[in-house]
Amino acid sequence: MTRDLPSPTPPSGPLTGLRVIDASTILAGPLCCRLLGDHGADVIKVEHPVRGDGMRGHGPAKDGEPLWWKEISRNKKAVAASLSTREGAEVLLRLVERSDVLVENFRPGTLERWGLGPDVLWERNPRLVVVRVTGFGQTGPYAHRAGFGTLAEAMSGFAHLTGPADAPPTLPAFGLADSICGIAAAAATAMALYERDAGGGGVGQVIDMNLLTPLMTAVGPGPTVYDQLGVVGARNGNRSANNAPRNTYLTSDGKWVAVSTSAQSIAERVLRLVGHPEVIDEPWFATGAGRVQHVDLLDEHVGSWIAEHTRDEVLARFDEAGAAVAPIYDAADVVADEHVRKTRMLTTVKDDELGDVLMHNVMWGMSRTPGAIRHTGRAKGADTRAVLTDLGYAPDEIDRMTERGVIA
């Protein structure tokens, strides 16, 4: 368990001094903003005063406290304001005057309908970078469609290539498309900020980010292969179309492990380890493509050897041989793993309602300006009054807007 790990002290991250407005909902936009906040940005979460962000209702909860929300909205101040109202829109505009980035994921045209399109935002702050996250982009025949990660996972080629050959296409059991998009959006934001300050004359721009494109990139060069060879990829279960042996294998104590042989030297080490060095001298063994043509034979050699050994024995023998293997983990295994603990991939963070909460740590390490988790996700509207006061609203104005449901 990692409960003994102390929470990190909050150093200055590389984005300290930047302000980000998170006006997005499930899941890509909030993850983008979480990454920026983890690395020092002052992130202000703006959500509807009644509905809130749908992320508050996603996933398991403990004592009514949504656990995913605690992580995805960490390092964010919570403001509740209805942007579709005149007064709520003015709250956003005042925030824009003091911010560097706005992230939103409304359907194309929604901000414009509220009088909050990029041109209006830039009148208040020409330095603003506007990150627009949608399912299919701001233009094109599908721009009007509702965008969810499941649709991108279907259309990107991911589902077509995932699962056994004789089974239906398989969707991931988690937000794959949204997560990849969120990471890509954070990278795009950093690029736009650099361009603004290094060569763009201090002027912001719009980032048109959709869920489909990043996942299409992650799936690989399928369109290029089809264009040049007319070949369409197919489902291979846990096998690879590029190398072999590559599969999941069951150990003698009922545990699963995964083996990869993407490098030729690794493939040779694996086959020596499992007692079949004779295949290494076969001409077909010299390339990944050649080994794929004999995948049944290689899987039999590797699988039968692994089936005679416990998982611990398999891991130890592969490690001694310099071959590539990994245990297949569930969440409990991840939490207990020695490497995960010692490298602080997970950490504990104090939460007002739940006490110590275990969660993913900052995603990457930086030697001079590391990020930090300063606090977990906040209650809806927890910081509305403080933020509006900082924007120059008088107490009676805040009270009146609260009474009319403009803010919460």
mmCIF file of C-alpha atoms in Angstrom:
data_model
loop_
_atom_site.group_PDB
_atom_site.id
_atom_site.type_symbol
_atom_site.label_atom_id
_atom_site.label_comp_id
_atom_site.label_asym_id
_atom_site.label_seq_id
_atom_site.Cartn_x
_atom_site.Cartn_y
_atom_site.Cartn_z
ATOM 1 C CA MET A 1 0.000 0.000 0.000
ATOM 2 C CA THR A 2 1.094 3.574 -0.594
ATOM 3 C CA ARG A 3 -0.733 5.169 2.314
ATOM 4 C CA ASP A 4 2.603 5.753 4.008
ATOM 5 C CA LEU A 5 3.774 8.065 1.234
ATOM 6 C CA PRO A 6 3.686 11.738 2.249
ATOM 7 C CA SER A 7 1.978 14.291 0.055
ATOM 8 C CA PRO A 8 4.483 16.312 -1.993
ATOM 9 C CA THR A 9 5.339 19.838 -0.969
ATOM 10 C CA PRO A 10 4.014 22.374 -3.478
ATOM 11 C CA PRO A 11 6.972 23.734 -5.440
ATOM 12 C CA SER A 12 6.592 26.259 -8.220
ATOM 13 C CA GLY A 13 5.644 24.467 -11.426
ATOM 14 C CA PRO A 14 6.676 25.648 -14.890
ATOM 15 C CA LEU A 15 3.265 27.255 -15.483
ATOM 16 C CA THR A 16 3.195 29.273 -12.253
ATOM 17 C CA GLY A 17 1.797 32.718 -13.044
ATOM 18 C CA LEU A 18 -0.583 31.525 -15.764
ATOM 19 C CA ARG A 19 -4.335 31.562 -15.237
ATOM 20 C CA VAL A 20 -6.582 29.012 -16.941
ATOM 21 C CA ILE A 21 -10.388 29.045 -17.104
ATOM 22 C CA ASP A 22 -11.830 25.546 -17.253
ATOM 23 C CA ALA A 23 -15.327 25.918 -18.718
ATOM 24 C CA SER A 24 -15.339 22.346 -20.036
ATOM 25 C CA THR A 25 -17.081 19.159 -18.947
ATOM 26 C CA ILE A 26 -16.589 15.398 -19.308
ATOM 27 C CA LEU A 27 -13.607 14.472 -19.760
ATOM 28 C CA ALA A 28 -10.972 15.725 -22.203
ATOM 29 C CA GLY A 29 -11.152 19.427 -21.319
ATOM 30 C CA PRO A 30 -11.070 18.882 -17.552
ATOM 31 C CA LEU A 31 -8.069 16.570 -17.903
ATOM 32 C CA CYS A 32 -6.254 19.160 -20.014
ATOM 33 C CA CYS A 33 -6.846 21.746 -17.294
ATOM 34 C CA ARG A 34 -5.853 19.324 -14.551
ATOM 35 C CA LEU A 35 -2.507 18.783 -16.240
ATOM 36 C CA LEU A 36 -1.969 22.537 -16.526
ATOM 37 C CA GLY A 37 -2.942 22.974 -12.878
ATOM 38 C CA ASP A 38 -0.640 20.168 -11.756
ATOM 39 C CA HIS A 39 2.222 22.163 -13.236
ATOM 40 C CA GLY A 40 1.480 25.421 -11.505
ATOM 41 C CA ALA A 41 -1.277 27.150 -13.469
ATOM 42 C CA ASP A 42 -4.027 28.882 -11.470
ATOM 43 C CA VAL A 43 -7.078 27.022 -12.783
ATOM 44 C CA ILE A 44 -10.587 28.337 -12.202
ATOM 45 C CA LYS A 45 -13.308 25.785 -12.853
ATOM 46 C CA VAL A 46 -16.535 27.398 -14.099
ATOM 47 C CA GLU A 47 -19.594 25.147 -14.098
ATOM 48 C CA HIS A 48 -23.357 25.549 -14.171
ATOM 49 C CA PRO A 49 -24.792 26.565 -10.768
ATOM 50 C CA VAL A 50 -27.454 23.831 -10.862
ATOM 51 C CA ARG A 51 -26.220 21.040 -13.122
ATOM 52 C CA GLY A 52 -22.525 21.391 -12.412
ATOM 53 C CA ASP A 53 -19.989 19.392 -14.387
ATOM 54 C CA GLY A 54 -21.252 15.916 -15.284
ATOM 55 C CA MET A 55 -17.943 14.559 -13.994
ATOM 56 C CA ARG A 56 -19.359 14.991 -10.495
ATOM 57 C CA GLY A 57 -21.687 12.080 -11.237
ATOM 58 C CA HIS A 58 -19.203 9.864 -13.058
ATOM 59 C CA GLY A 59 -17.823 6.775 -11.389
ATOM 60 C CA PRO A 60 -17.982 5.507 -7.821
ATOM 61 C CA ALA A 61 -18.610 7.730 -4.799
ATOM 62 C CA LYS A 62 -17.866 7.351 -1.097
ATOM 63 C CA ASP A 63 -20.279 8.892 1.398
ATOM 64 C CA GLY A 64 -21.740 10.890 -1.488
ATOM 65 C CA GLU A 65 -18.335 12.247 -2.514
ATOM 66 C CA PRO A 66 -17.466 11.529 -6.187
ATOM 67 C CA LEU A 67 -14.018 9.967 -6.253
ATOM 68 C CA TRP A 68 -13.092 10.700 -9.881
ATOM 69 C CA TRP A 69 -13.980 14.339 -9.303
ATOM 70 C CA LYS A 70 -11.447 14.533 -6.481
ATOM 71 C CA GLU A 71 -8.670 13.782 -8.982
ATOM 72 C CA ILE A 72 -9.854 15.329 -12.249
ATOM 73 C CA SER A 73 -10.649 18.668 -10.572
ATOM 74 C CA ARG A 74 -7.676 18.873 -8.252
ATOM 75 C CA ASN A 75 -5.749 22.152 -8.183
ATOM 76 C CA LYS A 76 -8.839 24.024 -9.440
ATOM 77 C CA LYS A 77 -10.877 26.756 -7.778
ATOM 78 C CA ALA A 78 -14.599 26.051 -8.088
ATOM 79 C CA VAL A 79 -16.875 28.793 -9.450
ATOM 80 C CA ALA A 80 -20.525 28.203 -10.373
ATOM 81 C CA ALA A 81 -22.026 30.608 -12.925
ATOM 82 C CA SER A 82 -24.611 30.330 -15.689
ATOM 83 C CA LEU A 83 -22.805 31.533 -18.813
ATOM 84 C CA SER A 84 -26.020 31.648 -20.842
ATOM 85 C CA THR A 85 -27.240 34.606 -18.770
ATOM 86 C CA ARG A 86 -26.061 38.181 -19.308
ATOM 87 C CA GLU A 87 -24.650 38.469 -15.804
ATOM 88 C CA GLY A 88 -23.012 35.046 -15.939
ATOM 89 C CA ALA A 89 -21.416 35.888 -19.270
ATOM 90 C CA GLU A 90 -20.014 39.063 -17.717
ATOM 91 C CA VAL A 91 -18.439 36.988 -14.949
ATOM 92 C CA LEU A 92 -16.619 34.963 -17.594
ATOM 93 C CA LEU A 93 -15.542 38.097 -19.452
ATOM 94 C CA ARG A 94 -14.068 39.571 -16.298
ATOM 95 C CA LEU A 95 -12.194 36.343 -15.717
ATOM 96 C CA VAL A 96 -10.962 36.436 -19.315
ATOM 97 C CA GLU A 97 -9.452 39.865 -18.714
ATOM 98 C CA ARG A 98 -7.096 38.277 -16.179
ATOM 99 C CA SER A 99 -6.496 34.906 -17.805
ATOM 100 C CA ASP A 100 -4.193 33.308 -20.351
ATOM 101 C CA VAL A 101 -6.269 30.309 -21.448
ATOM 102 C CA LEU A 102 -9.943 29.394 -21.776
ATOM 103 C CA VAL A 103 -10.827 25.717 -22.290
ATOM 104 C CA GLU A 104 -14.393 24.914 -23.371
ATOM 105 C CA ASN A 105 -16.171 21.969 -24.945
ATOM 106 C CA PHE A 106 -19.610 23.280 -25.831
ATOM 107 C CA ARG A 107 -21.025 22.364 -29.221
ATOM 108 C CA PRO A 108 -19.765 24.635 -32.020
ATOM 109 C CA GLY A 109 -21.644 27.930 -32.013
ATOM 110 C CA THR A 110 -22.719 27.780 -28.365
ATOM 111 C CA LEU A 111 -20.299 30.402 -27.080
ATOM 112 C CA GLU A 112 -21.154 32.617 -30.040
ATOM 113 C CA ARG A 113 -24.862 32.295 -29.246
ATOM 114 C CA TRP A 114 -24.149 33.493 -25.716
ATOM 115 C CA GLY A 115 -22.167 36.448 -27.004
ATOM 116 C CA LEU A 116 -18.885 34.850 -25.882
ATOM 117 C CA GLY A 117 -17.232 33.926 -29.166
ATOM 118 C CA PRO A 118 -13.450 34.325 -29.564
ATOM 119 C CA ASP A 119 -13.781 37.775 -31.154
ATOM 120 C CA VAL A 120 -15.686 39.029 -28.112
ATOM 121 C CA LEU A 121 -13.223 37.383 -25.735
ATOM 122 C CA TRP A 122 -10.278 38.959 -27.539
ATOM 123 C CA GLU A 123 -11.836 42.400 -27.193
ATOM 124 C CA ARG A 124 -11.367 41.941 -23.450
ATOM 125 C CA ASN A 125 -8.001 40.161 -23.701
ATOM 126 C CA PRO A 126 -6.185 39.744 -27.030
ATOM 127 C CA ARG A 127 -3.606 37.486 -25.343
ATOM 128 C CA LEU A 128 -6.163 34.783 -24.588
ATOM 129 C CA VAL A 129 -5.615 31.278 -25.973
ATOM 130 C CA VAL A 130 -9.003 29.641 -26.602
ATOM 131 C CA VAL A 131 -9.000 25.829 -26.549
ATOM 132 C CA ARG A 132 -12.151 24.430 -28.128
ATOM 133 C CA VAL A 133 -12.621 20.693 -27.505
ATOM 134 C CA THR A 134 -15.351 18.911 -29.459
ATOM 135 C CA GLY A 135 -16.084 15.484 -30.822
ATOM 136 C CA PHE A 136 -15.343 16.278 -34.458
ATOM 137 C CA GLY A 137 -14.009 19.842 -34.638
ATOM 138 C CA GLN A 138 -15.454 23.266 -35.274
ATOM 139 C CA THR A 139 -16.054 22.674 -39.008
ATOM 140 C CA GLY A 140 -17.017 19.852 -41.347
ATOM 141 C CA PRO A 141 -20.109 17.694 -41.880
ATOM 142 C CA TYR A 142 -19.995 16.214 -38.355
ATOM 143 C CA ALA A 143 -19.280 19.406 -36.423
ATOM 144 C CA HIS A 144 -22.875 19.585 -35.174
ATOM 145 C CA ARG A 145 -22.901 16.043 -33.799
ATOM 146 C CA ALA A 146 -22.728 15.253 -30.118
ATOM 147 C CA GLY A 147 -19.177 14.183 -29.370
ATOM 148 C CA PHE A 148 -18.327 11.408 -26.931
ATOM 149 C CA GLY A 149 -15.190 9.328 -26.590
ATOM 150 C CA THR A 150 -17.059 6.155 -27.500
ATOM 151 C CA LEU A 151 -17.777 7.570 -30.944
ATOM 152 C CA ALA A 152 -14.132 8.432 -31.497
ATOM 153 C CA GLU A 153 -13.076 4.988 -30.296
ATOM 154 C CA ALA A 154 -15.443 3.507 -32.882
ATOM 155 C CA MET A 155 -14.491 5.781 -35.789
ATOM 156 C CA SER A 156 -10.730 5.952 -35.203
ATOM 157 C CA GLY A 157 -10.141 2.304 -36.078
ATOM 158 C CA PHE A 158 -9.445 1.392 -32.446
ATOM 159 C CA ALA A 159 -12.532 -0.766 -31.894
ATOM 160 C CA HIS A 160 -12.114 -2.468 -35.272
ATOM 161 C CA LEU A 161 -8.624 -3.640 -34.278
ATOM 162 C CA THR A 162 -9.445 -4.567 -30.672
ATOM 163 C CA GLY A 163 -10.689 -7.959 -29.545
ATOM 164 C CA PRO A 164 -10.507 -11.553 -30.787
ATOM 165 C CA ALA A 165 -10.792 -12.160 -34.513
ATOM 166 C CA ASP A 166 -14.052 -14.089 -34.116
ATOM 167 C CA ALA A 167 -15.669 -11.602 -31.691
ATOM 168 C CA PRO A 168 -17.309 -8.200 -32.079
ATOM 169 C CA PRO A 169 -15.209 -5.013 -32.168
ATOM 170 C CA THR A 170 -14.282 -4.048 -28.612
ATOM 171 C CA LEU A 171 -14.578 -0.663 -26.921
ATOM 172 C CA PRO A 172 -12.293 0.262 -23.995
ATOM 173 C CA ALA A 173 -13.678 0.099 -20.477
ATOM 174 C CA PHE A 174 -12.398 3.598 -19.717
ATOM 175 C CA GLY A 175 -12.197 7.063 -21.313
ATOM 176 C CA LEU A 176 -9.422 6.328 -23.794
ATOM 177 C CA ALA A 177 -10.273 8.879 -26.494
ATOM 178 C CA ASP A 178 -11.007 11.623 -23.978
ATOM 179 C CA SER A 179 -7.815 10.986 -22.055
ATOM 180 C CA ILE A 180 -5.570 11.030 -25.129
ATOM 181 C CA CYS A 181 -7.350 14.164 -26.318
ATOM 182 C CA GLY A 182 -6.879 15.852 -22.929
ATOM 183 C CA ILE A 183 -3.152 15.171 -22.960
ATOM 184 C CA ALA A 184 -2.903 16.393 -26.553
ATOM 185 C CA ALA A 185 -4.860 19.535 -25.678
ATOM 186 C CA ALA A 186 -2.442 20.326 -22.849
ATOM 187 C CA ALA A 187 0.477 19.996 -25.257
ATOM 188 C CA ALA A 188 -1.264 22.198 -27.834
ATOM 189 C CA THR A 189 -1.951 24.799 -25.166
ATOM 190 C CA ALA A 190 1.716 24.919 -24.183
ATOM 191 C CA MET A 191 2.655 25.389 -27.851
ATOM 192 C CA ALA A 192 0.162 28.213 -28.323
ATOM 193 C CA LEU A 193 1.391 29.981 -25.193
ATOM 194 C CA TYR A 194 4.992 29.689 -26.350
ATOM 195 C CA GLU A 195 4.100 31.060 -29.790
ATOM 196 C CA ARG A 196 2.159 33.929 -28.247
ATOM 197 C CA ASP A 197 5.072 35.026 -26.120
ATOM 198 C CA ALA A 198 8.022 34.068 -28.334
ATOM 199 C CA GLY A 199 6.976 35.090 -31.828
ATOM 200 C CA GLY A 200 3.281 35.854 -31.935
ATOM 201 C CA GLY A 201 3.421 39.422 -30.726
ATOM 202 C CA GLY A 202 1.576 38.595 -27.534
ATOM 203 C CA VAL A 203 -1.628 37.646 -29.386
ATOM 204 C CA GLY A 204 -3.620 34.503 -28.598
ATOM 205 C CA GLN A 205 -5.282 32.094 -30.995
ATOM 206 C CA VAL A 206 -7.938 29.372 -31.172
ATOM 207 C CA ILE A 207 -6.979 25.712 -30.797
ATOM 208 C CA ASP A 208 -9.490 23.479 -32.595
ATOM 209 C CA MET A 209 -9.118 20.171 -30.740
ATOM 210 C CA ASN A 210 -11.315 17.150 -31.406
ATOM 211 C CA LEU A 211 -11.572 13.706 -29.838
ATOM 212 C CA LEU A 212 -11.092 11.781 -33.072
ATOM 213 C CA THR A 213 -7.743 13.009 -34.411
ATOM 214 C CA PRO A 214 -5.470 12.180 -31.442
ATOM 215 C CA LEU A 215 -6.847 8.641 -31.162
ATOM 216 C CA MET A 216 -6.529 8.090 -34.922
ATOM 217 C CA THR A 217 -2.866 8.992 -34.520
ATOM 218 C CA ALA A 218 -2.458 6.593 -31.594
ATOM 219 C CA VAL A 219 -4.072 3.722 -33.525
ATOM 220 C CA GLY A 220 -1.250 3.954 -36.062
ATOM 221 C CA PRO A 221 -0.630 4.191 -39.805
ATOM 222 C CA GLY A 222 -3.705 2.259 -40.925
ATOM 223 C CA PRO A 223 -4.840 4.923 -43.428
ATOM 224 C CA THR A 224 -1.351 5.066 -44.978
ATOM 225 C CA VAL A 225 -1.167 1.285 -45.237
ATOM 226 C CA TYR A 226 -4.594 1.206 -46.870
ATOM 227 C CA ASP A 227 -3.672 4.036 -49.233
ATOM 228 C CA GLN A 228 -0.443 2.390 -50.365
ATOM 229 C CA LEU A 229 -1.252 -1.312 -50.143
ATOM 230 C CA GLY A 230 -5.039 -1.554 -50.046
ATOM 231 C CA VAL A 231 -4.741 -3.564 -46.830
ATOM 232 C CA VAL A 232 -7.178 -3.169 -43.939
ATOM 233 C CA GLY A 233 -6.044 -4.297 -40.496
ATOM 234 C CA ALA A 234 -7.940 -7.003 -38.632
ATOM 235 C CA ARG A 235 -8.504 -8.030 -35.025
ATOM 236 C CA ASN A 236 -5.886 -10.394 -33.646
ATOM 237 C CA GLY A 237 -6.919 -10.645 -30.014
ATOM 238 C CA ASN A 238 -3.810 -10.056 -27.915
ATOM 239 C CA ARG A 239 -1.499 -10.912 -30.758
ATOM 240 C CA SER A 240 0.279 -8.287 -32.836
ATOM 241 C CA ALA A 241 0.241 -7.945 -36.600
ATOM 242 C CA ASN A 242 3.845 -6.720 -36.459
ATOM 243 C CA ASN A 243 5.766 -9.189 -34.303
ATOM 244 C CA ALA A 244 5.552 -12.483 -32.447
ATOM 245 C CA PRO A 245 5.431 -13.868 -29.878
ATOM 246 C CA ARG A 246 3.270 -11.148 -28.356
ATOM 247 C CA ASN A 247 0.349 -12.281 -26.278
ATOM 248 C CA THR A 248 -1.048 -12.858 -22.812
ATOM 249 C CA TYR A 249 -0.249 -16.178 -21.192
ATOM 250 C CA LEU A 250 -1.604 -18.010 -18.145
ATOM 251 C CA THR A 251 0.822 -19.151 -15.439
ATOM 252 C CA SER A 252 0.576 -22.319 -13.365
ATOM 253 C CA ASP A 253 -0.897 -20.420 -10.417
ATOM 254 C CA GLY A 254 -3.697 -18.889 -12.486
ATOM 255 C CA LYS A 255 -2.127 -15.478 -13.101
ATOM 256 C CA TRP A 256 -1.796 -13.707 -16.437
ATOM 257 C CA VAL A 257 1.358 -12.176 -17.881
ATOM 258 C CA ALA A 258 2.031 -10.248 -21.097
ATOM 259 C CA VAL A 259 5.049 -10.864 -23.315
ATOM 260 C CA SER A 260 6.389 -8.528 -25.992
ATOM 261 C CA THR A 261 9.156 -9.183 -28.530
ATOM 262 C CA SER A 262 9.202 -5.991 -30.558
ATOM 263 C CA ALA A 263 13.033 -6.120 -30.650
ATOM 264 C CA GLN A 264 14.762 -8.989 -32.431
ATOM 265 C CA SER A 265 17.185 -9.534 -29.559
ATOM 266 C CA ILE A 266 14.286 -9.869 -27.115
ATOM 267 C CA ALA A 267 12.562 -12.444 -29.315
ATOM 268 C CA GLU A 268 15.741 -14.506 -29.374
ATOM 269 C CA ARG A 269 16.118 -14.325 -25.581
ATOM 270 C CA VAL A 270 12.520 -15.434 -25.049
ATOM 271 C CA LEU A 271 12.839 -18.491 -27.257
ATOM 272 C CA ARG A 272 16.117 -19.499 -25.649
ATOM 273 C CA LEU A 273 14.530 -19.106 -22.224
ATOM 274 C CA VAL A 274 11.561 -21.335 -23.047
ATOM 275 C CA GLY A 275 13.812 -24.070 -24.445
ATOM 276 C CA HIS A 276 13.440 -23.639 -28.200
ATOM 277 C CA PRO A 277 16.646 -22.052 -29.497
ATOM 278 C CA GLU A 278 16.352 -24.044 -32.720
ATOM 279 C CA VAL A 279 13.743 -21.657 -34.154
ATOM 280 C CA ILE A 280 16.119 -18.699 -33.888
ATOM 281 C CA ASP A 281 18.134 -20.060 -36.826
ATOM 282 C CA GLU A 282 15.069 -20.314 -39.048
ATOM 283 C CA PRO A 283 15.140 -17.665 -41.831
ATOM 284 C CA TRP A 284 11.626 -16.523 -40.977
ATOM 285 C CA PHE A 285 12.616 -15.747 -37.387
ATOM 286 C CA ALA A 286 14.824 -12.832 -38.449
ATOM 287 C CA THR A 287 11.952 -10.353 -38.812
ATOM 288 C CA GLY A 288 8.793 -9.507 -36.923
ATOM 289 C CA ALA A 289 6.749 -10.084 -40.061
ATOM 290 C CA GLY A 290 8.301 -13.512 -40.509
ATOM 291 C CA ARG A 291 7.603 -14.501 -36.921
ATOM 292 C CA VAL A 292 3.973 -13.429 -37.300
ATOM 293 C CA GLN A 293 3.622 -16.035 -40.050
ATOM 294 C CA HIS A 294 4.530 -18.697 -37.475
ATOM 295 C CA VAL A 295 2.678 -17.213 -34.515
ATOM 296 C CA ASP A 296 0.844 -20.436 -33.586
ATOM 297 C CA LEU A 297 4.126 -22.294 -33.182
ATOM 298 C CA LEU A 298 5.742 -19.491 -31.175
ATOM 299 C CA ASP A 299 2.713 -19.055 -28.933
ATOM 300 C CA GLU A 300 2.722 -22.786 -28.236
ATOM 301 C CA HIS A 301 6.411 -22.707 -27.270
ATOM 302 C CA VAL A 302 6.052 -19.685 -25.001
ATOM 303 C CA GLY A 303 2.612 -20.490 -23.609
ATOM 304 C CA SER A 304 3.415 -24.083 -22.658
ATOM 305 C CA TRP A 305 6.585 -23.026 -20.793
ATOM 306 C CA ILE A 306 4.792 -20.251 -18.904
ATOM 307 C CA ALA A 307 1.959 -22.625 -18.003
ATOM 308 C CA GLU A 308 4.479 -24.779 -16.090
ATOM 309 C CA HIS A 309 5.707 -21.933 -13.882
ATOM 310 C CA THR A 310 4.174 -19.604 -11.323
ATOM 311 C CA ARG A 311 3.905 -15.921 -12.072
ATOM 312 C CA ASP A 312 6.762 -15.055 -9.722
ATOM 313 C CA GLU A 313 8.935 -17.684 -11.377
ATOM 314 C CA VAL A 314 8.095 -16.391 -14.841
ATOM 315 C CA LEU A 315 8.873 -12.795 -13.914
ATOM 316 C CA ALA A 316 12.153 -13.758 -12.276
ATOM 317 C CA ARG A 317 13.340 -15.966 -15.142
ATOM 318 C CA PHE A 318 12.420 -13.385 -17.785
ATOM 319 C CA ASP A 319 14.244 -10.715 -15.797
ATOM 320 C CA GLU A 320 17.355 -12.884 -15.549
ATOM 321 C CA ALA A 321 17.242 -13.497 -19.300
ATOM 322 C CA GLY A 322 16.804 -9.801 -20.136
ATOM 323 C CA ALA A 323 13.477 -10.553 -21.829
ATOM 324 C CA ALA A 324 10.310 -8.438 -21.722
ATOM 325 C CA VAL A 325 7.376 -9.540 -19.582
ATOM 326 C CA ALA A 326 4.889 -7.867 -17.270
ATOM 327 C CA PRO A 327 2.168 -9.088 -14.936
ATOM 328 C CA ILE A 328 -1.386 -8.158 -15.866
ATOM 329 C CA TYR A 329 -2.585 -5.967 -13.017
ATOM 330 C CA ASP A 330 -5.897 -4.905 -11.606
ATOM 331 C CA ALA A 331 -6.174 -1.758 -9.484
ATOM 332 C CA ALA A 332 -5.220 -3.587 -6.287
ATOM 333 C CA ASP A 333 -2.062 -4.889 -7.952
ATOM 334 C CA VAL A 334 -1.144 -1.407 -9.169
ATOM 335 C CA VAL A 335 -1.489 0.004 -5.643
ATOM 336 C CA ALA A 336 0.690 -2.761 -4.176
ATOM 337 C CA ASP A 337 3.446 -2.675 -6.797
ATOM 338 C CA GLU A 338 6.897 -1.845 -5.392
ATOM 339 C CA HIS A 339 7.996 0.192 -8.409
ATOM 340 C CA VAL A 340 4.780 2.216 -8.439
ATOM 341 C CA ARG A 341 5.252 2.975 -4.733
ATOM 342 C CA LYS A 342 8.927 3.847 -4.806
ATOM 343 C CA THR A 343 8.715 6.046 -7.893
ATOM 344 C CA ARG A 344 5.630 7.820 -6.512
ATOM 345 C CA MET A 345 3.387 7.164 -9.501
ATOM 346 C CA LEU A 346 0.619 7.275 -6.898
ATOM 347 C CA THR A 347 0.443 9.622 -3.934
ATOM 348 C CA THR A 348 -1.875 10.525 -1.104
ATOM 349 C CA VAL A 349 -3.558 13.917 -0.923
ATOM 350 C CA LYS A 350 -5.528 15.428 1.945
ATOM 351 C CA ASP A 351 -9.217 15.931 1.214
ATOM 352 C CA ASP A 352 -11.627 17.948 3.347
ATOM 353 C CA GLU A 353 -14.346 15.286 3.253
ATOM 354 C CA LEU A 354 -12.491 11.996 2.872
ATOM 355 C CA GLY A 355 -9.181 12.547 4.625
ATOM 356 C CA ASP A 356 -6.244 10.917 2.817
ATOM 357 C CA VAL A 357 -7.090 10.039 -0.791
ATOM 358 C CA LEU A 358 -4.819 7.937 -2.988
ATOM 359 C CA MET A 359 -4.593 9.157 -6.585
ATOM 360 C CA HIS A 360 -2.343 9.385 -9.612
ATOM 361 C CA ASN A 361 0.588 11.692 -9.066
ATOM 362 C CA VAL A 362 1.712 14.440 -11.443
ATOM 363 C CA MET A 363 2.103 12.760 -14.825
ATOM 364 C CA TRP A 364 5.753 13.559 -15.535
ATOM 365 C CA GLY A 365 8.769 14.615 -13.528
ATOM 366 C CA MET A 366 10.706 17.847 -14.069
ATOM 367 C CA SER A 367 14.002 18.271 -12.244
ATOM 368 C CA ARG A 368 13.896 22.026 -11.669
ATOM 369 C CA THR A 369 10.209 22.976 -11.767
ATOM 370 C CA PRO A 370 8.215 19.924 -10.677
ATOM 371 C CA GLY A 371 4.472 20.142 -10.434
ATOM 372 C CA ALA A 372 2.436 19.394 -7.342
ATOM 373 C CA ILE A 373 -1.046 18.477 -6.137
ATOM 374 C CA ARG A 374 -2.135 21.348 -3.917
ATOM 375 C CA HIS A 375 -5.664 20.156 -3.167
ATOM 376 C CA THR A 376 -8.355 17.767 -4.409
ATOM 377 C CA GLY A 377 -11.484 18.636 -6.383
ATOM 378 C CA ARG A 378 -13.623 21.223 -4.605
ATOM 379 C CA ALA A 379 -17.335 21.408 -3.876
ATOM 380 C CA LYS A 380 -19.467 23.171 -6.484
ATOM 381 C CA GLY A 381 -19.203 26.924 -6.045
ATOM 382 C CA ALA A 382 -16.734 26.639 -3.175
ATOM 383 C CA ASP A 383 -14.711 29.582 -4.456
ATOM 384 C CA THR A 384 -17.382 31.623 -6.244
ATOM 385 C CA ARG A 385 -17.590 34.407 -3.698
ATOM 386 C CA ALA A 386 -13.825 34.732 -3.288
ATOM 387 C CA VAL A 387 -13.176 34.799 -7.030
ATOM 388 C CA LEU A 388 -15.958 37.294 -7.770
ATOM 389 C CA THR A 389 -14.772 39.517 -4.960
ATOM 390 C CA ASP A 390 -11.312 39.469 -6.519
ATOM 391 C CA LEU A 391 -12.915 40.460 -9.834
ATOM 392 C CA GLY A 392 -14.383 43.573 -8.216
ATOM 393 C CA TYR A 393 -17.930 42.456 -7.470
ATOM 394 C CA ALA A 394 -19.445 44.024 -4.375
ATOM 395 C CA PRO A 395 -20.974 41.742 -1.703
ATOM 396 C CA ASP A 396 -24.521 42.896 -2.491
ATOM 397 C CA GLU A 397 -24.013 42.159 -6.218
ATOM 398 C CA ILE A 398 -22.851 38.656 -5.377
ATOM 399 C CA ASP A 399 -25.849 38.152 -3.085
ATOM 400 C CA ARG A 400 -28.304 39.292 -5.762
ATOM 401 C CA MET A 401 -26.823 37.008 -8.426
ATOM 402 C CA THR A 402 -26.913 34.112 -5.963
ATOM 403 C CA GLU A 403 -30.584 34.751 -5.198
ATOM 404 C CA ARG A 404 -31.450 34.744 -8.935
ATOM 405 C CA GLY A 405 -29.537 31.521 -9.555
ATOM 406 C CA VAL A 406 -26.954 33.152 -11.825
ATOM 407 C CA ILE A 407 -24.168 31.922 -9.560
ATOM 408 C CA ALA A 408 -23.848 29.457 -6.696
#
